[in-house]
PDB file of C-alpha atoms and ligand atoms in Angstrom:
ATOM      1  CA  MET A   1      86.030  79.372 175.517  1.00 86.00           C
ATOM      2  CA  GLU A   2      85.851  75.466 176.099  1.00 93.00           C
ATOM      3  CA  LYS A   3      82.282  74.010 175.835  1.00 95.00           C
ATOM      4  CA  VAL A   4      81.128  70.626 176.848  1.00 94.00           C
ATOM      5  CA  SER A   5      77.886  68.946 176.488  1.00 93.00           C
ATOM      6  CA  PHE A   6      75.192  68.876 179.176  1.00 94.00           C
ATOM      7  CA  GLY A   7      72.760  66.667 177.365  1.00 92.00           C
ATOM      8  CA  PHE A   8      71.861  68.638 174.095  1.00 93.00           C
ATOM      9  CA  THR A   9      73.150  71.937 175.491  1.00 93.00           C
ATOM     10  CA  ASP A  10      76.670  73.188 175.246  1.00 94.00           C
ATOM     11  CA  VAL A  11      77.857  74.588 178.482  1.00 95.00           C
ATOM     12  CA  SER A  12      81.310  75.647 180.138  1.00 96.00           C
ATOM     13  CA  PRO A  13      83.143  72.801 181.866  1.00 97.00           C
ATOM     14  CA  GLN A  14      82.327  74.401 185.247  1.00 96.00           C
ATOM     15  CA  GLU A  15      78.516  74.591 184.617  1.00 94.00           C
ATOM     16  CA  LYS A  16      78.474  70.976 183.438  1.00 95.00           C
ATOM     17  CA  THR A  17      79.942  69.811 186.646  1.00 96.00           C
ATOM     18  CA  HIS A  18      77.503  72.146 188.563  1.00 95.00           C
ATOM     19  CA  LEU A  19      74.528  70.930 186.457  1.00 95.00           C
ATOM     20  CA  VAL A  20      75.295  67.219 186.857  1.00 94.00           C
ATOM     21  CA  GLY A  21      75.725  67.695 190.427  1.00 95.00           C
ATOM     22  CA  ASP A  22      72.254  69.119 190.561  1.00 94.00           C
ATOM     23  CA  VAL A  23      70.773  66.094 188.736  1.00 93.00           C
ATOM     24  CA  PHE A  24      72.126  63.512 191.132  1.00 95.00           C
ATOM     25  CA  ARG A  25      71.376  65.571 194.197  1.00 95.00           C
ATOM     26  CA  ARG A  26      67.841  65.697 192.784  1.00 93.00           C
ATOM     27  CA  VAL A  27      67.443  61.988 191.835  1.00 93.00           C
ATOM     28  CA  ALA A  28      69.474  60.435 194.775  1.00 96.00           C
ATOM     29  CA  SER A  29      66.633  59.297 197.032  1.00 94.00           C
ATOM     30  CA  ARG A  30      64.652  58.011 193.918  1.00 92.00           C
ATOM     31  CA  TYR A  31      67.463  56.697 191.814  1.00 93.00           C
ATOM     32  CA  ASP A  32      67.283  52.963 192.586  1.00 93.00           C
ATOM     33  CA  LEU A  33      63.454  52.999 192.028  1.00 93.00           C
ATOM     34  CA  MET A  34      63.881  54.720 188.878  1.00 91.00           C
ATOM     35  CA  ASN A  35      66.532  52.449 187.554  1.00 93.00           C
ATOM     36  CA  ASP A  36      64.095  49.569 188.004  1.00 94.00           C
ATOM     37  CA  ALA A  37      61.121  51.492 186.416  1.00 92.00           C
ATOM     38  CA  MET A  38      63.267  52.757 183.315  1.00 91.00           C
ATOM     39  CA  SER A  39      65.140  49.534 182.499  1.00 92.00           C
ATOM     40  CA  GLY A  40      62.331  47.093 183.485  1.00 93.00           C
ATOM     41  CA  GLY A  41      64.708  45.617 186.046  1.00 95.00           C
ATOM     42  CA  LEU A  42      67.291  44.939 183.254  1.00 96.00           C
ATOM     43  CA  HIS A  43      70.022  47.025 184.819  1.00 97.00           C
ATOM     44  CA  ARG A  44      70.288  44.373 187.519  1.00 97.00           C
ATOM     45  CA  LEU A  45      71.222  41.629 184.957  1.00 98.00           C
ATOM     46  CA  TRP A  46      73.695  44.074 183.243  1.00 98.00           C
ATOM     47  CA  LYS A  47      75.306  44.781 186.601  1.00 98.00           C
ATOM     48  CA  ASP A  48      75.545  40.955 187.438  1.00 98.00           C
ATOM     49  CA  ASP A  49      77.238  40.393 184.004  1.00 98.00           C
ATOM     50  CA  PHE A  50      79.604  43.242 184.401  1.00 98.00           C
ATOM     51  CA  VAL A  51      80.926  42.179 187.748  1.00 98.00           C
ATOM     52  CA  ARG A  52      81.218  38.434 186.595  1.00 98.00           C
ATOM     53  CA  LEU A  53      83.360  39.854 183.790  1.00 98.00           C
ATOM     54  CA  VAL A  54      85.821  41.738 186.458  1.00 98.00           C
ATOM     55  CA  GLN A  55      86.370  38.349 188.153  1.00 98.00           C
ATOM     56  CA  PRO A  56      86.902  40.064 191.596  1.00 98.00           C
ATOM     57  CA  LYS A  57      89.054  37.962 194.045  1.00 97.00           C
ATOM     58  CA  THR A  58      89.185  37.839 197.614  1.00 96.00           C
ATOM     59  CA  GLY A  59      91.516  40.486 199.161  1.00 94.00           C
ATOM     60  CA  GLU A  60      91.752  42.587 195.799  1.00 98.00           C
ATOM     61  CA  HIS A  61      91.337  46.274 196.070  1.00 98.00           C
ATOM     62  CA  ILE A  62      89.024  47.620 193.706  1.00 98.00           C
ATOM     63  CA  LEU A  63      87.931  51.243 193.098  1.00 98.00           C
ATOM     64  CA  ASP A  64      84.220  51.455 191.946  1.00 98.00           C
ATOM     65  CA  MET A  65      84.457  55.165 190.618  1.00 98.00           C
ATOM     66  CA  ALA A  66      81.192  57.208 190.052  1.00 98.00           C
ATOM     67  CA  GLY A  67      79.758  54.106 192.517  1.00 98.00           C
ATOM     68  CA  GLY A  68      76.659  56.183 193.392  1.00 98.00           C
ATOM     69  CA  THR A  69      74.427  54.331 195.662  1.00 98.00           C
ATOM     70  CA  GLY A  70      76.556  51.251 195.631  1.00 98.00           C
ATOM     71  CA  ASP A  71      74.932  48.501 193.033  1.00 98.00           C
ATOM     72  CA  ILE A  72      78.343  47.647 191.691  1.00 98.00           C
ATOM     73  CA  ALA A  73      80.233  47.662 195.091  1.00 98.00           C
ATOM     74  CA  PHE A  74      77.743  45.165 196.697  1.00 98.00           C
ATOM     75  CA  ARG A  75      78.273  42.870 193.936  1.00 98.00           C
ATOM     76  CA  LEU A  76      82.054  43.158 194.081  1.00 98.00           C
ATOM     77  CA  ALA A  77      82.122  42.760 197.836  1.00 97.00           C
ATOM     78  CA  LYS A  78      80.321  39.439 197.532  1.00 96.00           C
ATOM     79  CA  TYR A  79      83.393  37.972 195.996  1.00 96.00           C
ATOM     80  CA  GLY A  80      85.462  39.275 199.084  1.00 96.00           C
ATOM     81  CA  ALA A  81      87.089  42.207 197.255  1.00 97.00           C
ATOM     82  CA  ASP A  82      88.094  45.237 199.369  1.00 98.00           C
ATOM     83  CA  VAL A  83      86.112  47.943 197.542  1.00 98.00           C
ATOM     84  CA  THR A  84      86.250  51.827 197.759  1.00 98.00           C
ATOM     85  CA  VAL A  85      83.226  53.345 196.356  1.00 98.00           C
ATOM     86  CA  ALA A  86      83.858  56.766 194.969  1.00 98.00           C
ATOM     87  CA  ASP A  87      81.688  59.550 193.673  1.00 98.00           C
ATOM     88  CA  ILE A  88      81.735  63.209 193.346  1.00 98.00           C
ATOM     89  CA  ASN A  89      78.020  63.622 194.832  1.00 98.00           C
ATOM     90  CA  PRO A  90      77.612  63.327 198.698  1.00 98.00           C
ATOM     91  CA  ALA A  91      74.111  62.824 198.219  1.00 97.00           C
ATOM     92  CA  MET A  92      74.349  59.597 196.231  1.00 97.00           C
ATOM     93  CA  LEU A  93      76.903  58.241 198.719  1.00 98.00           C
ATOM     94  CA  GLU A  94      74.547  59.003 201.552  1.00 98.00           C
ATOM     95  CA  VAL A  95      71.905  56.835 200.129  1.00 98.00           C
ATOM     96  CA  GLY A  96      74.442  54.061 199.447  1.00 98.00           C
ATOM     97  CA  LYS A  97      75.631  53.965 202.896  1.00 98.00           C
ATOM     98  CA  LYS A  98      72.210  53.726 204.042  1.00 98.00           C
ATOM     99  CA  ARG A  99      71.503  50.811 201.702  1.00 98.00           C
ATOM    100  CA  ALA A 100      74.739  48.957 202.862  1.00 98.00           C
ATOM    101  CA  ILE A 101      73.783  49.366 206.525  1.00 97.00           C
ATOM    102  CA  ALA A 102      70.343  47.723 205.491  1.00 97.00           C
ATOM    103  CA  ARG A 103      72.066  44.933 203.840  1.00 96.00           C
ATOM    104  CA  SER A 104      74.561  44.373 206.788  1.00 96.00           C
ATOM    105  CA  ILE A 105      77.499  45.296 204.330  1.00 96.00           C
ATOM    106  CA  HIS A 106      79.928  47.051 206.595  1.00 94.00           C
ATOM    107  CA  ASN A 107      83.345  46.592 204.810  1.00 93.00           C
ATOM    108  CA  LEU A 108      83.082  49.121 202.029  1.00 98.00           C
ATOM    109  CA  VAL A 109      84.912  52.426 202.031  1.00 98.00           C
ATOM    110  CA  TRP A 110      82.876  55.400 200.805  1.00 98.00           C
ATOM    111  CA  GLN A 111      84.761  58.439 199.498  1.00 98.00           C
ATOM    112  CA  GLU A 112      83.904  61.600 197.841  1.00 98.00           C
ATOM    113  CA  GLU A 113      86.057  61.844 194.623  1.00 98.00           C
ATOM    114  CA  ASP A 114      86.116  63.563 191.396  1.00 98.00           C
ATOM    115  CA  ALA A 115      86.976  60.846 188.754  1.00 98.00           C
ATOM    116  CA  GLU A 116      89.022  63.555 187.006  1.00 98.00           C
ATOM    117  CA  THR A 117      91.402  64.369 189.986  1.00 98.00           C
ATOM    118  CA  LEU A 118      91.717  61.376 192.264  1.00 98.00           C
ATOM    119  CA  SER A 119      93.148  61.723 195.554  1.00 98.00           C
ATOM    120  CA  PHE A 120      94.641  58.191 195.400  1.00 98.00           C
ATOM    121  CA  ASP A 121      98.458  57.185 194.877  1.00 98.00           C
ATOM    122  CA  ASP A 122      99.741  55.822 191.900  1.00 98.00           C
ATOM    123  CA  ASN A 123      99.560  51.951 191.071  1.00 98.00           C
ATOM    124  CA  VAL A 124      97.132  51.029 194.108  1.00 98.00           C
ATOM    125  CA  PHE A 125      94.265  49.226 192.686  1.00 98.00           C
ATOM    126  CA  ASP A 126      93.876  45.692 191.168  1.00 98.00           C
ATOM    127  CA  ALA A 127      90.761  46.932 189.331  1.00 98.00           C
ATOM    128  CA  TYR A 128      88.931  49.998 188.466  1.00 99.00           C
ATOM    129  CA  THR A 129      85.160  49.799 187.784  1.00 99.00           C
ATOM    130  CA  ILE A 130      82.868  52.478 186.424  1.00 98.00           C
ATOM    131  CA  ALA A 131      79.274  51.742 185.568  1.00 98.00           C
ATOM    132  CA  PHE A 132      76.871  54.425 184.002  1.00 97.00           C
ATOM    133  CA  GLY A 133      79.110  56.961 185.182  1.00 98.00           C
ATOM    134  CA  ILE A 134      81.751  58.359 182.766  1.00 98.00           C
ATOM    135  CA  ARG A 135      79.281  59.904 180.468  1.00 96.00           C
ATOM    136  CA  ASN A 136      78.444  62.414 183.372  1.00 96.00           C
ATOM    137  CA  VAL A 137      82.115  63.361 183.769  1.00 97.00           C
ATOM    138  CA  THR A 138      83.128  66.543 182.272  1.00 96.00           C
ATOM    139  CA  HIS A 139      86.437  65.571 180.690  1.00 97.00           C
ATOM    140  CA  ILE A 140      86.270  62.000 180.062  1.00 97.00           C
ATOM    141  CA  GLN A 141      89.888  61.651 178.785  1.00 98.00           C
ATOM    142  CA  LYS A 142      91.157  63.052 182.199  1.00 98.00           C
ATOM    143  CA  ALA A 143      89.164  60.413 184.111  1.00 98.00           C
ATOM    144  CA  LEU A 144      90.479  57.613 181.814  1.00 98.00           C
ATOM    145  CA  ASP A 145      94.036  58.899 182.290  1.00 98.00           C
ATOM    146  CA  GLU A 146      93.364  58.837 185.979  1.00 98.00           C
ATOM    147  CA  ALA A 147      92.177  55.111 185.843  1.00 99.00           C
ATOM    148  CA  LEU A 148      95.442  54.098 184.461  1.00 98.00           C
ATOM    149  CA  ARG A 149      97.573  56.248 186.941  1.00 98.00           C
ATOM    150  CA  VAL A 150      95.763  54.559 190.134  1.00 98.00           C
ATOM    151  CA  LEU A 151      95.688  51.017 188.777  1.00 98.00           C
ATOM    152  CA  LYS A 152      98.640  48.605 189.597  1.00 98.00           C
ATOM    153  CA  VAL A 153     100.621  47.131 186.528  1.00 98.00           C
ATOM    154  CA  GLY A 154      98.452  44.362 185.452  1.00 98.00           C
ATOM    155  CA  GLY A 155      95.247  46.045 186.875  1.00 98.00           C
ATOM    156  CA  ARG A 156      91.972  45.938 184.905  1.00 98.00           C
ATOM    157  CA  PHE A 157      89.747  48.431 183.918  1.00 98.00           C
ATOM    158  CA  PHE A 158      85.987  47.989 183.183  1.00 98.00           C
ATOM    159  CA  CYS A 159      83.348  50.617 182.122  1.00 98.00           C
ATOM    160  CA  MET A 160      79.836  50.070 181.488  1.00 98.00           C
ATOM    161  CA  GLU A 161      77.924  52.640 179.653  1.00 97.00           C
ATOM    162  CA  PHE A 162      75.109  53.154 177.247  1.00 94.00           C
ATOM    163  CA  SER A 163      75.778  53.507 173.547  1.00 93.00           C
ATOM    164  CA  GLN A 164      73.998  53.246 170.323  1.00 90.00           C
ATOM    165  CA  THR A 165      72.281  49.988 169.608  1.00 93.00           C
ATOM    166  CA  LYS A 166      72.870  48.602 165.882  1.00 91.00           C
ATOM    167  CA  TRP A 167      69.562  46.825 165.853  1.00 93.00           C
ATOM    168  CA  SER A 168      67.695  49.159 163.517  1.00 87.00           C
ATOM    169  CA  GLY A 169      63.919  48.245 164.668  1.00 92.00           C
ATOM    170  CA  PHE A 170      65.000  48.070 168.329  1.00 93.00           C
ATOM    171  CA  SER A 171      66.938  51.511 167.897  1.00 93.00           C
ATOM    172  CA  ASP A 172      63.474  53.173 166.598  1.00 91.00           C
ATOM    173  CA  LEU A 173      61.692  51.924 169.586  1.00 93.00           C
ATOM    174  CA  TYR A 174      64.185  52.840 171.910  1.00 91.00           C
ATOM    175  CA  LYS A 175      64.353  56.359 170.572  1.00 91.00           C
ATOM    176  CA  ILE A 176      60.560  56.784 171.091  1.00 93.00           C
ATOM    177  CA  TYR A 177      60.785  55.322 174.587  1.00 94.00           C
ATOM    178  CA  SER A 178      63.706  57.169 175.709  1.00 92.00           C
ATOM    179  CA  THR A 179      62.578  60.698 174.304  1.00 92.00           C
ATOM    180  CA  HIS A 180      58.865  60.448 175.308  1.00 92.00           C
ATOM    181  CA  ILE A 181      58.548  57.971 177.935  1.00 94.00           C
ATOM    182  CA  VAL A 182      61.520  58.082 180.287  1.00 93.00           C
ATOM    183  CA  PRO A 183      61.044  61.842 180.979  1.00 93.00           C
ATOM    184  CA  LYS A 184      57.232  60.966 181.865  1.00 93.00           C
ATOM    185  CA  ILE A 185      58.245  58.149 184.138  1.00 92.00           C
ATOM    186  CA  GLY A 186      60.432  60.812 185.903  1.00 92.00           C
ATOM    187  CA  GLN A 187      57.888  63.296 186.151  1.00 93.00           C
ATOM    188  CA  ILE A 188      55.278  60.473 187.676  1.00 92.00           C
ATOM    189  CA  LEU A 189      57.793  58.736 189.978  1.00 88.00           C
ATOM    190  CA  ALA A 190      60.212  61.451 191.018  1.00 87.00           C
ATOM    191  CA  ASN A 191      58.331  64.584 189.994  1.00 90.00           C
ATOM    192  CA  ASP A 192      61.449  65.505 187.967  1.00 91.00           C
ATOM    193  CA  GLU A 193      61.134  65.478 184.206  1.00 94.00           C
ATOM    194  CA  GLY A 194      64.125  67.601 183.475  1.00 93.00           C
ATOM    195  CA  SER A 195      66.670  65.355 185.312  1.00 91.00           C
ATOM    196  CA  TYR A 196      65.629  62.300 183.135  1.00 91.00           C
ATOM    197  CA  ARG A 197      65.548  64.194 180.072  1.00 93.00           C
ATOM    198  CA  TYR A 198      69.319  65.062 180.680  1.00 93.00           C
ATOM    199  CA  LEU A 199      70.096  61.444 181.349  1.00 91.00           C
ATOM    200  CA  VAL A 200      68.664  60.472 177.936  1.00 91.00           C
ATOM    201  CA  GLU A 201      70.108  63.200 176.284  1.00 93.00           C
ATOM    202  CA  SER A 202      73.619  62.615 177.831  1.00 94.00           C
ATOM    203  CA  ILE A 203      73.340  58.844 176.426  1.00 93.00           C
ATOM    204  CA  GLU A 204      72.976  60.371 172.821  1.00 91.00           C
ATOM    205  CA  ARG A 205      75.846  62.724 173.275  1.00 92.00           C
ATOM    206  CA  PHE A 206      78.166  60.200 174.612  1.00 95.00           C
ATOM    207  CA  PRO A 207      80.852  58.879 172.015  1.00 95.00           C
ATOM    208  CA  ASN A 208      80.010  55.645 170.104  1.00 95.00           C
ATOM    209  CA  ILE A 209      81.707  52.251 171.181  1.00 96.00           C
ATOM    210  CA  GLU A 210      84.553  52.675 168.548  1.00 96.00           C
ATOM    211  CA  LYS A 211      85.355  56.105 169.404  1.00 97.00           C
ATOM    212  CA  PHE A 212      85.161  55.535 173.334  1.00 98.00           C
ATOM    213  CA  ALA A 213      87.522  52.524 172.725  1.00 98.00           C
ATOM    214  CA  ASP A 214      90.121  54.868 171.243  1.00 98.00           C
ATOM    215  CA  MET A 215      89.836  57.195 174.036  1.00 98.00           C
ATOM    216  CA  ILE A 216      90.426  54.162 176.335  1.00 98.00           C
ATOM    217  CA  LYS A 217      93.604  53.435 174.139  1.00 98.00           C
ATOM    218  CA  THR A 218      94.755  56.991 174.162  1.00 98.00           C
ATOM    219  CA  ALA A 219      94.868  56.729 177.928  1.00 98.00           C
ATOM    220  CA  GLY A 220      97.297  53.866 177.546  1.00 98.00           C
ATOM    221  CA  PHE A 221      95.254  50.663 178.076  1.00 98.00           C
ATOM    222  CA  VAL A 222      95.971  47.621 175.996  1.00 98.00           C
ATOM    223  CA  GLN A 223      93.847  44.654 175.029  1.00 98.00           C
ATOM    224  CA  VAL A 224      90.956  47.073 174.742  1.00 98.00           C
ATOM    225  CA  ARG A 225      87.709  45.331 174.127  1.00 98.00           C
ATOM    226  CA  ALA A 226      84.183  46.194 173.946  1.00 98.00           C
ATOM    227  CA  ARG A 227      81.211  43.688 174.581  1.00 97.00           C
ATOM    228  CA  PRO A 228      77.743  44.978 173.316  1.00 97.00           C
ATOM    229  CA  ILE A 229      74.571  44.302 175.250  1.00 97.00           C
ATOM    230  CA  LEU A 230      71.275  44.490 173.300  1.00 96.00           C
ATOM    231  CA  GLY A 231      72.963  45.257 170.018  1.00 95.00           C
ATOM    232  CA  GLY A 232      75.180  48.043 171.687  1.00 95.00           C
ATOM    233  CA  LEU A 233      72.497  49.814 173.666  1.00 95.00           C
ATOM    234  CA  VAL A 234      74.826  49.232 176.543  1.00 97.00           C
ATOM    235  CA  ALA A 235      78.582  48.139 176.210  1.00 97.00           C
ATOM    236  CA  ILE A 236      81.094  46.744 178.595  1.00 98.00           C
ATOM    237  CA  HIS A 237      84.487  48.200 177.781  1.00 98.00           C
ATOM    238  CA  SER A 238      87.716  46.668 179.180  1.00 98.00           C
ATOM    239  CA  GLY A 239      91.409  47.128 179.085  1.00 98.00           C
ATOM    240  CA  TRP A 240      94.465  46.345 180.965  1.00 98.00           C
ATOM    241  CA  LYS A 241      97.456  48.358 182.337  1.00 98.00           C
ATOM    242  CA  VAL A 242     100.770  46.944 181.432  1.00 98.00           C
TER     243      VAL A 242
HETATM  244  C1  LIG B   1      74.068  57.171 186.643  1.00 57.18           C
HETATM  245  S1  LIG B   1      74.921  57.146 188.296  1.00 57.18           S
HETATM  246  C2  LIG B   1      75.777  55.600 188.325  1.00 57.18           C
HETATM  247  C3  LIG B   1      75.823  54.972 189.685  1.00 57.18           C
HETATM  248  C4  LIG B   1      76.242  53.729 189.895  1.00 57.18           C
HETATM  249  N1  LIG B   1      77.575  53.387 189.224  1.00 57.18           N
HETATM  250  C5  LIG B   1      75.251  52.571 189.203  1.00 57.18           C
HETATM  251  O1  LIG B   1      75.503  51.953 188.292  1.00 57.18           O
HETATM  252  O2  LIG B   1      74.120  52.671 189.719  1.00 57.18           O
HETATM  253  C6  LIG B   1      76.112  58.354 187.736  1.00 57.18           C
HETATM  254  C7  LIG B   1      77.085  58.550 188.971  1.00 57.18           C
HETATM  255  O3  LIG B   1      78.313  59.289 188.356  1.00 57.18           O
HETATM  256  C8  LIG B   1      78.522  60.323 189.393  1.00 57.18           C
HETATM  257  N2  LIG B   1      79.659  61.273 188.673  1.00 57.18           N
HETATM  258  C9  LIG B   1      79.200  62.157 187.856  1.00 57.18           C
HETATM  259  N3  LIG B   1      80.431  62.871 187.516  1.00 57.18           N
HETATM  260  C10 LIG B   1      81.583  62.499 188.397  1.00 57.18           C
HETATM  261  C11 LIG B   1      82.798  62.615 188.735  1.00 57.18           C
HETATM  262  N4  LIG B   1      83.326  63.709 187.792  1.00 57.18           N
HETATM  263  N5  LIG B   1      83.453  62.025 189.447  1.00 57.18           N
HETATM  264  C12 LIG B   1      82.860  61.054 190.113  1.00 57.18           C
HETATM  265  N6  LIG B   1      81.572  60.545 190.007  1.00 57.18           N
HETATM  266  C13 LIG B   1      80.832  61.382 189.087  1.00 57.18           C
HETATM  267  C14 LIG B   1      77.235  60.999 189.852  1.00 57.18           C
HETATM  268  O4  LIG B   1      77.411  61.618 191.013  1.00 57.18           O
HETATM  269  C15 LIG B   1      76.362  59.600 189.953  1.00 57.18           C
HETATM  270  O5  LIG B   1      76.637  59.203 191.133  1.00 57.18           O
END
């Protein structure tokens, strides 16, 4: 029987989808606060960088996949792009919609979608973005295949995800921080140690930069590149559909 990883535990694909759904339902209302707390606000700078690399243009149609509470979409929309925020989890989308209203951003389309089986036609988006989402998807290769399908010829793919830093001293520090401190912050701020333990474990189980780049190539993208941040703790992967 097929097994996939849910953090350090191997489970059936159906169980993983269900458990990941539970995690993001539980964390939705505290998700943005926790991102700031866990990264010391750094995730904001990484997201700014990510969107700069996308180079969104006015009128472009961009799919922000696993868009959650809208952080990437809000940035893309500032450039005048038409953005569809898609996520499998309605609780995350609900928080995002409220945040958009509070920011007076009214031109986003919010849509419940599974990255593995998108409801969109072929060749419709100029760019596809996914930030800190793909490691939560049950069948990553299927999501990459779908990204290629929905992009127009000439469309750009961008994925930001955690990876393993190659800075050795920093790597040891990060290991202590992520294993011992992040779940405690989760416990204190969100009363939910388990969800934050999963988030850390899922980072460790995610393929390294080279292996993930191969998966992007297998989907059919060309000009596949990875830009490491903090020695590869985070990486921005990109590719083109031709
Ligand atoms: C860590 S959050 C990232 C949210 C946002 N992109 C950001 O950077 O703040 C991961 C998101 O992936 C979504 N997700 C997990 N599996 C998914 C799937 N199969 N299809 C679409 N979204 C998925 C979760 O619901 C969650 O909102």
